CSV table of C-alpha atoms in Angstrom, one decimal:
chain,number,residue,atom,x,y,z
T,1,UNK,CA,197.6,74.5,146.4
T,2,UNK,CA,195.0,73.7,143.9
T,3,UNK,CA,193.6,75.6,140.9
T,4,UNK,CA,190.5,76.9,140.5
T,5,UNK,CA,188.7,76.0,137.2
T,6,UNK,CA,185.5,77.7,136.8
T,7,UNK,CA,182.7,76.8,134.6
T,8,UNK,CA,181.2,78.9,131.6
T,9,UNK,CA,178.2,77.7,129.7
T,10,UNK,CA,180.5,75.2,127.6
T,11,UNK,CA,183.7,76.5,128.6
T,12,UNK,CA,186.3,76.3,131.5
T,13,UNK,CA,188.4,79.2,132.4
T,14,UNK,CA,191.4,79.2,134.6
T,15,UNK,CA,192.9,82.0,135.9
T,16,UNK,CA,196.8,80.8,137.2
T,17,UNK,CA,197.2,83.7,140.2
T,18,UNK,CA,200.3,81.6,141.4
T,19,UNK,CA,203.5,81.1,140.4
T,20,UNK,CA,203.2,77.6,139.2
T,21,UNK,CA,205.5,74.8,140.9
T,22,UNK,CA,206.1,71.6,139.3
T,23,UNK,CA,203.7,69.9,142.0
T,24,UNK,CA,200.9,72.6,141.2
T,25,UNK,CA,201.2,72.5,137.7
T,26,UNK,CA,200.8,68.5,137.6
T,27,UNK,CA,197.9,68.5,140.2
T,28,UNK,CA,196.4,71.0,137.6
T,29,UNK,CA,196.9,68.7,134.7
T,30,UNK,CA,195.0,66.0,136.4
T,31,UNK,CA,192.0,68.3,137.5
T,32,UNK,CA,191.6,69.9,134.2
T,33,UNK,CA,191.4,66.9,132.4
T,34,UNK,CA,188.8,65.5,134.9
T,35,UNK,CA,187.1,68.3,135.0
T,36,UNK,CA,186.5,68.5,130.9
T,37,UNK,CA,185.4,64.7,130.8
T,38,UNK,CA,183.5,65.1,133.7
T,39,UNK,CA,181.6,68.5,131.8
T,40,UNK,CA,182.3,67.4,128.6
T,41,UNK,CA,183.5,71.0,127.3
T,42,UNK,CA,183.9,72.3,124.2
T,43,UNK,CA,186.7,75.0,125.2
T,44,UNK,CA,188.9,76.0,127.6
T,45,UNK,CA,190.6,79.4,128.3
T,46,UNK,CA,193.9,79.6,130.7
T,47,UNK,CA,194.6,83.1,131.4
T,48,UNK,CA,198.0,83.8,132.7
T,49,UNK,CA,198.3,87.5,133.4
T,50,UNK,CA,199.4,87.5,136.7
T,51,UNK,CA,202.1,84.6,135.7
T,52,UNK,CA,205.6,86.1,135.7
T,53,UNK,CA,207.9,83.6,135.4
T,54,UNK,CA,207.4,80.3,133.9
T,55,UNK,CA,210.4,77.4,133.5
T,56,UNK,CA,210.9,74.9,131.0
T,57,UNK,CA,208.8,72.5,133.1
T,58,UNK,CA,205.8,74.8,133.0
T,59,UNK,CA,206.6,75.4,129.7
T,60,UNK,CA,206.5,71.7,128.9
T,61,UNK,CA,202.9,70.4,131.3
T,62,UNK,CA,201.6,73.5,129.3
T,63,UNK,CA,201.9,72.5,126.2
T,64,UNK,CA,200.7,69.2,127.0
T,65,UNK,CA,198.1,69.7,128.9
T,66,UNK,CA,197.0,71.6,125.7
T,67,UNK,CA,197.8,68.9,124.0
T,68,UNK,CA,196.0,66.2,125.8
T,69,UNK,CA,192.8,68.5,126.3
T,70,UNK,CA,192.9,68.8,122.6
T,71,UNK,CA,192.9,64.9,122.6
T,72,UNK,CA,190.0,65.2,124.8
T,73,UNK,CA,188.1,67.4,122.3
T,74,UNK,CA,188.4,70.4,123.9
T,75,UNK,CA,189.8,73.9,122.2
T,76,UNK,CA,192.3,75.4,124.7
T,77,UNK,CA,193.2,79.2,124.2
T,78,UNK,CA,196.2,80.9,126.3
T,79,UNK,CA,195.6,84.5,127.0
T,80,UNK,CA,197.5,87.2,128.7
T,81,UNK,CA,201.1,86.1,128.5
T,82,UNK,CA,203.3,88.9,129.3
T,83,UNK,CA,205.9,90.2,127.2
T,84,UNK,CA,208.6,89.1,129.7
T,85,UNK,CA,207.1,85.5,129.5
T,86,UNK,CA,207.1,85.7,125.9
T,87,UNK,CA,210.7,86.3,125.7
T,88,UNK,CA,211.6,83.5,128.0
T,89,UNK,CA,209.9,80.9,126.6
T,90,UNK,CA,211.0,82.3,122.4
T,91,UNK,CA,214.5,82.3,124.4
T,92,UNK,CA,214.7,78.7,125.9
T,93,UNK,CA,212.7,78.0,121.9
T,94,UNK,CA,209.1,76.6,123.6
T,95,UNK,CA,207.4,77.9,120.7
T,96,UNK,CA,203.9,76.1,121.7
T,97,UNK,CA,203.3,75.5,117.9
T,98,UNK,CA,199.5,75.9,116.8
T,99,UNK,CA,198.1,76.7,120.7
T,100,UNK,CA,195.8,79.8,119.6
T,101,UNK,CA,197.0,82.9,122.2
T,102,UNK,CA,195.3,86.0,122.7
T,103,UNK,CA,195.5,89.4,124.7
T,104,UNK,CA,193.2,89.0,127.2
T,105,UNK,CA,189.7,87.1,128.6
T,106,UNK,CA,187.6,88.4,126.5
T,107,UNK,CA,189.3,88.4,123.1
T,108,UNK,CA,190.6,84.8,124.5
T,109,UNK,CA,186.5,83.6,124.7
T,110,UNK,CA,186.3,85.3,120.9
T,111,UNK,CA,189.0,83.3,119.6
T,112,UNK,CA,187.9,79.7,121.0
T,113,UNK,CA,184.7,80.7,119.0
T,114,UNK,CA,186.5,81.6,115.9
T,115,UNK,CA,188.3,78.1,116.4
T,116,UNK,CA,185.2,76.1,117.7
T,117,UNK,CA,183.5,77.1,114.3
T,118,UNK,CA,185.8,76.2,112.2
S,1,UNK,CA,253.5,125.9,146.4
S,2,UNK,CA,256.4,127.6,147.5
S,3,UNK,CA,255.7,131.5,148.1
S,4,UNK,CA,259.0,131.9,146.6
S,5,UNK,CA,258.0,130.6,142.9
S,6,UNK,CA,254.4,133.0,143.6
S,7,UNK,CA,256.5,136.1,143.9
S,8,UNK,CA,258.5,134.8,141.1
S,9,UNK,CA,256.3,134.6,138.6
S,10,UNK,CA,253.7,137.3,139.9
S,11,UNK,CA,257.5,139.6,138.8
S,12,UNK,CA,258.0,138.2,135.6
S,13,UNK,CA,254.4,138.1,134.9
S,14,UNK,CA,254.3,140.5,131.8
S,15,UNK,CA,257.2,139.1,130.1
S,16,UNK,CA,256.0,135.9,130.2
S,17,UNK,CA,252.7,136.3,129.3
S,18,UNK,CA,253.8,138.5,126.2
S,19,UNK,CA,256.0,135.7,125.2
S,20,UNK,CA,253.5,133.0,125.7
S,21,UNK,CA,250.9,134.7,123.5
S,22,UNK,CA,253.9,135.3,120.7
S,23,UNK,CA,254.4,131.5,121.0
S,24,UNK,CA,250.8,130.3,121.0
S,25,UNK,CA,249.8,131.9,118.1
S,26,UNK,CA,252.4,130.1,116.5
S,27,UNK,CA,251.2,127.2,116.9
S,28,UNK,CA,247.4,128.3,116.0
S,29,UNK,CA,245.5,125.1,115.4
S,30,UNK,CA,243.9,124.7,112.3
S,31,UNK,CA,240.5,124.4,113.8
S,32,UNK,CA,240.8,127.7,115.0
S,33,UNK,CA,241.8,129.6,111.5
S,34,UNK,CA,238.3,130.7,111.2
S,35,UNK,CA,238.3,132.6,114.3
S,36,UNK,CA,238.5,136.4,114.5
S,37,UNK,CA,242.0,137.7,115.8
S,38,UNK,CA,240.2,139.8,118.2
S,39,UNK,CA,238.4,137.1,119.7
S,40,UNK,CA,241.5,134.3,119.5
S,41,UNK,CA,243.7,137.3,121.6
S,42,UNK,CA,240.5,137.9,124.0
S,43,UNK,CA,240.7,134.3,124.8
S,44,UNK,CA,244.1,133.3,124.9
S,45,UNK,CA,244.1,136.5,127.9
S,46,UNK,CA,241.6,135.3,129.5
S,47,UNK,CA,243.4,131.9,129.5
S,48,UNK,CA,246.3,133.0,131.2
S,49,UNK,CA,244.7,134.7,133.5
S,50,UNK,CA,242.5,132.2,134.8
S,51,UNK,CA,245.5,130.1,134.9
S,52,UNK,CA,247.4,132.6,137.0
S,53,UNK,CA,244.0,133.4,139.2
S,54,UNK,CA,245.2,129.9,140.2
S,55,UNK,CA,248.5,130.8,141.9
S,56,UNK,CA,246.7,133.2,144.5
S,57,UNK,CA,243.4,131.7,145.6
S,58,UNK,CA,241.9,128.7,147.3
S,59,UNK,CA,241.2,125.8,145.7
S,60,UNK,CA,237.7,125.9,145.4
S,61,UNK,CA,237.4,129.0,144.0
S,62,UNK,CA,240.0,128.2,141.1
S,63,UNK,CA,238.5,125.0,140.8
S,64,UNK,CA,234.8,126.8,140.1
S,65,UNK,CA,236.7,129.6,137.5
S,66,UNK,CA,238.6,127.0,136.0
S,67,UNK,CA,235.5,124.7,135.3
S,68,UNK,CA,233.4,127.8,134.1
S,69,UNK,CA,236.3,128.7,131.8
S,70,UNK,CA,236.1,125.1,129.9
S,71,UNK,CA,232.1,125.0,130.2
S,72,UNK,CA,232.4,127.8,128.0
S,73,UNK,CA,235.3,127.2,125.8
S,74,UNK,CA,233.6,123.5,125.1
S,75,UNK,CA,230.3,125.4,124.0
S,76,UNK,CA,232.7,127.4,121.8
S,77,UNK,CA,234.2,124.0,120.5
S,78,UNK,CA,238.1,124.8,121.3
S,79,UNK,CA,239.8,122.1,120.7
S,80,UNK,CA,241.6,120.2,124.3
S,81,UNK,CA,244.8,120.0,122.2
S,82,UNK,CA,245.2,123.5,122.7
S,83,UNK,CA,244.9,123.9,125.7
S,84,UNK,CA,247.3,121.2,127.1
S,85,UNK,CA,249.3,122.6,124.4
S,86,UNK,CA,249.2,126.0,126.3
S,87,UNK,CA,249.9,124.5,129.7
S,88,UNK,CA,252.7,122.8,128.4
S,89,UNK,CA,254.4,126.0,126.7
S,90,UNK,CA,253.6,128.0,130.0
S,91,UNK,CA,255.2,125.5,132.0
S,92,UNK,CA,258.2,125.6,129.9
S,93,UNK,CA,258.5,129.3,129.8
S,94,UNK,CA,258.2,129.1,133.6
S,95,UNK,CA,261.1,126.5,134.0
S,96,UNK,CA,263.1,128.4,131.5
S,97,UNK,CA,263.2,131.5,133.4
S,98,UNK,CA,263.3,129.9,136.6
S,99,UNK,CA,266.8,128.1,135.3
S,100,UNK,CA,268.4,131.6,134.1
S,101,UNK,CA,267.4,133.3,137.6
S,102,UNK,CA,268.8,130.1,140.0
S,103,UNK,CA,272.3,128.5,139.3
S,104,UNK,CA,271.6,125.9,141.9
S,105,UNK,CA,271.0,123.0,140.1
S,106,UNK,CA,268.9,120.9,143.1
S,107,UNK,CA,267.0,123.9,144.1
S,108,UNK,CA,265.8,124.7,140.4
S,109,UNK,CA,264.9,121.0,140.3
S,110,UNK,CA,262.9,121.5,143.5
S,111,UNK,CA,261.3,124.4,142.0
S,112,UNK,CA,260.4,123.2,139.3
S,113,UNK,CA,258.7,119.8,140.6
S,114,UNK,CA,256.3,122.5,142.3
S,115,UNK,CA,255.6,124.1,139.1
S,116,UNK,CA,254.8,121.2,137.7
S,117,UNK,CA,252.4,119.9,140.3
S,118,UNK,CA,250.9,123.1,139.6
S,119,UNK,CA,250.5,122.8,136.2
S,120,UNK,CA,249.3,119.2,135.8
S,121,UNK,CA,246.3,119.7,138.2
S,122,UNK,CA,245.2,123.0,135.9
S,123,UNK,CA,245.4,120.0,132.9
S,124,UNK,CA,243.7,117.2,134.5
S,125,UNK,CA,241.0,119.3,135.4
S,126,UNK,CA,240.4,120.5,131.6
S,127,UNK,CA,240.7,117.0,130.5
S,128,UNK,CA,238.1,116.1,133.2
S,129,UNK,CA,235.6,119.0,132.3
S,130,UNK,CA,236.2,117.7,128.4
S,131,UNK,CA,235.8,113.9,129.0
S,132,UNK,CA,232.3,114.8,131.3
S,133,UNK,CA,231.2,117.0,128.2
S,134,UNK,CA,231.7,114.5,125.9
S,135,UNK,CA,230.3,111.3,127.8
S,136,UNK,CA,227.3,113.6,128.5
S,137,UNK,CA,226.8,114.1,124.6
S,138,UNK,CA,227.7,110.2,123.6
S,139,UNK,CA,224.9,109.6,126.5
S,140,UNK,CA,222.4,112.1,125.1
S,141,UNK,CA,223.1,110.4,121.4
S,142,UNK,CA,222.8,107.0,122.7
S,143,UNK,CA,219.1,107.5,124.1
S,144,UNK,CA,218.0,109.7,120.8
S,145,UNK,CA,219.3,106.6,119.3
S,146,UNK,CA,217.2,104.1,121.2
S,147,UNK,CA,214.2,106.1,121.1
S,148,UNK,CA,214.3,106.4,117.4
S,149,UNK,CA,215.2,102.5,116.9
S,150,UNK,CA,211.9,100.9,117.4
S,151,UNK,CA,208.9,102.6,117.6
S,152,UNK,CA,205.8,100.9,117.6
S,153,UNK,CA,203.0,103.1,116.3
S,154,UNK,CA,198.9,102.7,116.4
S,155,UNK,CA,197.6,103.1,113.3
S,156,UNK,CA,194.3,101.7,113.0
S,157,UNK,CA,192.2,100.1,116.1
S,158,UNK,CA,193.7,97.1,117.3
S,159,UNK,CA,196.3,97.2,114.4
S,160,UNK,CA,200.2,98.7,114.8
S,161,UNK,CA,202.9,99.4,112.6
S,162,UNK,CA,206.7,98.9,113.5
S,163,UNK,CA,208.9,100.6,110.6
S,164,UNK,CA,212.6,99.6,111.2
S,165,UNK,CA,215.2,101.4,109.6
S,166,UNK,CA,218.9,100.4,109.5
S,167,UNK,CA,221.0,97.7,110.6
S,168,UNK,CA,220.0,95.0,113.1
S,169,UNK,CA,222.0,93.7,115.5
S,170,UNK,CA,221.5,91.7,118.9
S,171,UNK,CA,221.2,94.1,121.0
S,172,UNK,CA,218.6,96.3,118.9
S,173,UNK,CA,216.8,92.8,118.0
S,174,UNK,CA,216.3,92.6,122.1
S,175,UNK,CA,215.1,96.2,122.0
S,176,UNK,CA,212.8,95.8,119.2
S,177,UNK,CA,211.4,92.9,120.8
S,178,UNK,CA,210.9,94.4,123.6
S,179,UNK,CA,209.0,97.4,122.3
S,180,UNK,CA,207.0,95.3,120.4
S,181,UNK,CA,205.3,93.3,123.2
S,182,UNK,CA,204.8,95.9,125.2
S,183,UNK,CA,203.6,98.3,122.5
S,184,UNK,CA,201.2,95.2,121.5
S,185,UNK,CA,199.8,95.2,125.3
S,186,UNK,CA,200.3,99.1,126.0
S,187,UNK,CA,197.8,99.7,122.5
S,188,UNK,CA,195.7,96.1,122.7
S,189,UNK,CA,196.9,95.5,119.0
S,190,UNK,CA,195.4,92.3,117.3
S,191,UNK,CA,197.7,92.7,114.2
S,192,UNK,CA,201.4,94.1,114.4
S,193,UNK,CA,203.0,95.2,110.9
S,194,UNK,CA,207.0,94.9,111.1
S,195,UNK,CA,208.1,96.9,108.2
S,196,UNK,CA,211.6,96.4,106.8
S,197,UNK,CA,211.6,98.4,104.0
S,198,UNK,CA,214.1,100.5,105.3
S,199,UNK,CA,217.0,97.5,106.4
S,200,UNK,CA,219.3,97.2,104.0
S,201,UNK,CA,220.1,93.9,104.7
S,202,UNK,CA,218.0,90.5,105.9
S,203,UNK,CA,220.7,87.6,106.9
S,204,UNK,CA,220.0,84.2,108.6
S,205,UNK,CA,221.1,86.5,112.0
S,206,UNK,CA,218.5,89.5,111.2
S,207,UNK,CA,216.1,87.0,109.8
S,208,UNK,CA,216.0,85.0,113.0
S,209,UNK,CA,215.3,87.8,115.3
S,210,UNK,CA,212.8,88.9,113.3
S,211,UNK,CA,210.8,85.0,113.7
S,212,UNK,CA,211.6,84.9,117.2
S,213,UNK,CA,210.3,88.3,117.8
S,214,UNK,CA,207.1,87.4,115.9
S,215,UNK,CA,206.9,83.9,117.7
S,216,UNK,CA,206.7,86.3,120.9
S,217,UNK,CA,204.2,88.3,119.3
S,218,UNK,CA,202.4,85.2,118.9
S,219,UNK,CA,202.4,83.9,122.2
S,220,UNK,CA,200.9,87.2,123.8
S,221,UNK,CA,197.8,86.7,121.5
S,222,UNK,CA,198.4,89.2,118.7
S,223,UNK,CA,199.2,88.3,115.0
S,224,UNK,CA,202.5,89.7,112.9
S,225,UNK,CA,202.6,90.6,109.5
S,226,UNK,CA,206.3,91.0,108.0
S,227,UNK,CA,205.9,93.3,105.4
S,228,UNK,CA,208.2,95.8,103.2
S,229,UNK,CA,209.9,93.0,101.5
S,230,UNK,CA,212.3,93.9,98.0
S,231,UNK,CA,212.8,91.4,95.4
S,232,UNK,CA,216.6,91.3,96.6
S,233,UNK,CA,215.3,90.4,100.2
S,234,UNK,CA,213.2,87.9,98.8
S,235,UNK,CA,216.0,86.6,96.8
S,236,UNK,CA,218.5,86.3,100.2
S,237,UNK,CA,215.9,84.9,101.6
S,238,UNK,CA,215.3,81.4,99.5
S,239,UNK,CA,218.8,81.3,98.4
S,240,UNK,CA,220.1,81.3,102.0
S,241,UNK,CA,217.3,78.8,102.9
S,242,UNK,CA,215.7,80.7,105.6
S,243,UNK,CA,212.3,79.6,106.8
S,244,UNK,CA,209.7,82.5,108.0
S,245,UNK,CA,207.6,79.9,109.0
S,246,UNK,CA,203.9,80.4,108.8
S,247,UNK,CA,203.7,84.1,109.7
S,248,UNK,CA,202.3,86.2,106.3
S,249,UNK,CA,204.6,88.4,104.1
S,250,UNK,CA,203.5,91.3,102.3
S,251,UNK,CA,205.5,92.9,99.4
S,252,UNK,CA,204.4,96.5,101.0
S,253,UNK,CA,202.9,98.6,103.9
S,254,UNK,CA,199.6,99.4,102.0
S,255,UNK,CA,199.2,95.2,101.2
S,256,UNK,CA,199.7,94.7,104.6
S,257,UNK,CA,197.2,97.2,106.1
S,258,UNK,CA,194.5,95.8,103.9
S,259,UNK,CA,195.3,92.3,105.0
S,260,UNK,CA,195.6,93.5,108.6
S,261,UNK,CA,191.7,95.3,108.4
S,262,UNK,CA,190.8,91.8,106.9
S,263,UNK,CA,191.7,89.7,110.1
S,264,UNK,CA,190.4,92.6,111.9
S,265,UNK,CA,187.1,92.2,110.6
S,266,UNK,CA,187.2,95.5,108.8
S,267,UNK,CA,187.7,97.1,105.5
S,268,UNK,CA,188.1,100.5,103.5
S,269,UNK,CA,185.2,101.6,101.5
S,270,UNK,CA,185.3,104.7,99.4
S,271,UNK,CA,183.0,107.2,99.9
């Protein structure tokens, strides 16, 4: 089960339609971080809407694959957690210190300007 | 029942009832001092005759008179004292006529263990019909309660207000978190206000459900603004050395709105 990562202009945006397993989510480190020093982008947004359960795991490859795209010069911007999500992960204390979040897609691209200007 | 103890007390029935009301009335409860005599007299009739209506019919037609009887006398707000109080005289008055009538010792016992049957299923049905009344109002309370604990409330585009008044405990924290993220989604809110002007109180306890909700907040892409903070609060706050972290503070509402149209991208102009 693979990821899709779809290319904008600059930008890559993922759209996680799955409920990530450990497997999934480490296949999906590796391709995002190919895929942004293959494209050399500037941004990346990883909407998780339809994600209704994450683990401490997730949790964890999330935050570093933030962290390691960020190494890679690339902004990444999570949108569309759900308030059930939320409370998990403030619960088990994954705060995912200074990852910019926003509601949805669109405000999500609006933000990784905002952060790409600055 | 034995048709015996019918008859019985179908014979006597004037007597008794005339020295049940005489005996009642002595022991008037204070809650009912206010009550017109008429109206206490009417009642306490009505009373007895409900409770003898039960001698003579089915069950489930006593047990439908009976339950209108205390639907009413709950709206009316008699006390349930009273009422077992009542049972409990008749019963006596029963037992006591029964023994001067029968010198039989056993068959007065006899007697009276059907009485008694009779009696105590006329009580635990009014302590049923009272307890249902008043889970049904602790019920209704409880959800006026909840629904008045945390609203969330648009008040500009993209910008929310939640005012919280009162105590906060764990289980209202959970609820206010709650209400928060989904009010956030439900009303696409960039910038949530949580206003505790009105809690009396900010410990470590409320203080640390207020930065996890807002850490929440956070992660579903919308920014919090604490706001409605006292001097006293202020004070608690650095003398009990809690951190609120990096999320902006606001001494009132009105500060917080105007910051809140800033990241917004807007602003108030007078016209």
């Amino acid at each position: 089960m693979r990821i899709p990562i779809l290319k904008l202009y600059d930008y890559l945006l993922i759209s996680i339609q799955v409920e990530l397993d450990d497997q999934t989510a480490l296949r999906f480190q590796e391709d995002l971080l190919n895929k942004i020093h293959q494209e050399g982008s500037s941004g990346v947004v990883i909407d998780l809407t339809s994600v209704e359960v994450i683990d401490s795991f997730i949790a964890k490859v999330l935050g570093d694959v933030i962290a390691m795209s960020n190494l890679l010069g690339a902004k990444v911007v999570l949108t569309g957690i759900q308030p059930a999500v939320a409370i998990t992960l403030v619960d088990m204390g994954v705060k995912l210190k200074g990852v910019p979040t926003a509601l949805d897609l669109e405000q999500g691209l609006e933000k990784l300007q905002q952060e790409l200007e600055r | 029942m034995q048709p015996f103890i019918v008859e019985f007390i179908h014979s006597r029935k004037d007597e008794l009832v005339e020295r049940w009301l005489e005996e009642l009335t002595a022991v008037r409860d204070k809650n009912l001092e206010n009550m017109s005599d008429a109206v206490y007299q009417h009642t306490n009739r009505e009373f007895i005759q409900t409770i003898l209506h039960t001698l003579d019919a089915d069950v489930e037609q006593t047990g439908e008179r009976l339950s209108e009887f205390t639907s009413r006398l709950i709206k009316l707000g008699w006390p349930l004292g009273y009422f077992t109080q009542g049972l409990q005289t008749f019963r006596r008055m029963v037992f006591e006529a029964l023994a001067a009538e029968e010198d039989d010792a056993k068959k007065v016992y006899r007697l009276s263990c059907d009485v008694e049957e009779w009696i105590d299923s006329i009580i635990n049905q009014f302590v049923n019909d009272y307890n249902g009344s008043w889970e049904s109002t602790i019920n209704l309370q409880k959800m006026a309660l909840r629904e008045l604990s945390a609203p969330l409330i648009p008040v500009f585009e993209n910008i929310s207000v939640m005012p919280l008044i009162g105590t906060i405990d764990t289980e209202r924290a959970r609820l206010i978190m709650e209400n928060l993220l989904e009010g956030v989604i439900e009303h696409r809110s960039q910038v949530v206000l949580i206003d505790i002007t009105g809690v009396p109180v900010v410990d470590t306890m409320v203080a640390n459900h207020i930065i996890q909700a807002s850490e929440a907040v956070r992660l579903v892409g919308t920014e919090c603004i604490l706001v409605g903070i006292r001097p006293e609060i202020a004070q608690t706050i650095v003398n009990l050395g809690i951190e609120l972290g990096k999320f902006p503070t606001k001494s009132s509402l009105q500060k917080g709105i105007e910051t809140a149209l800033e990241m917004t991208n807007k602003k108030m102009v007078d016209i």
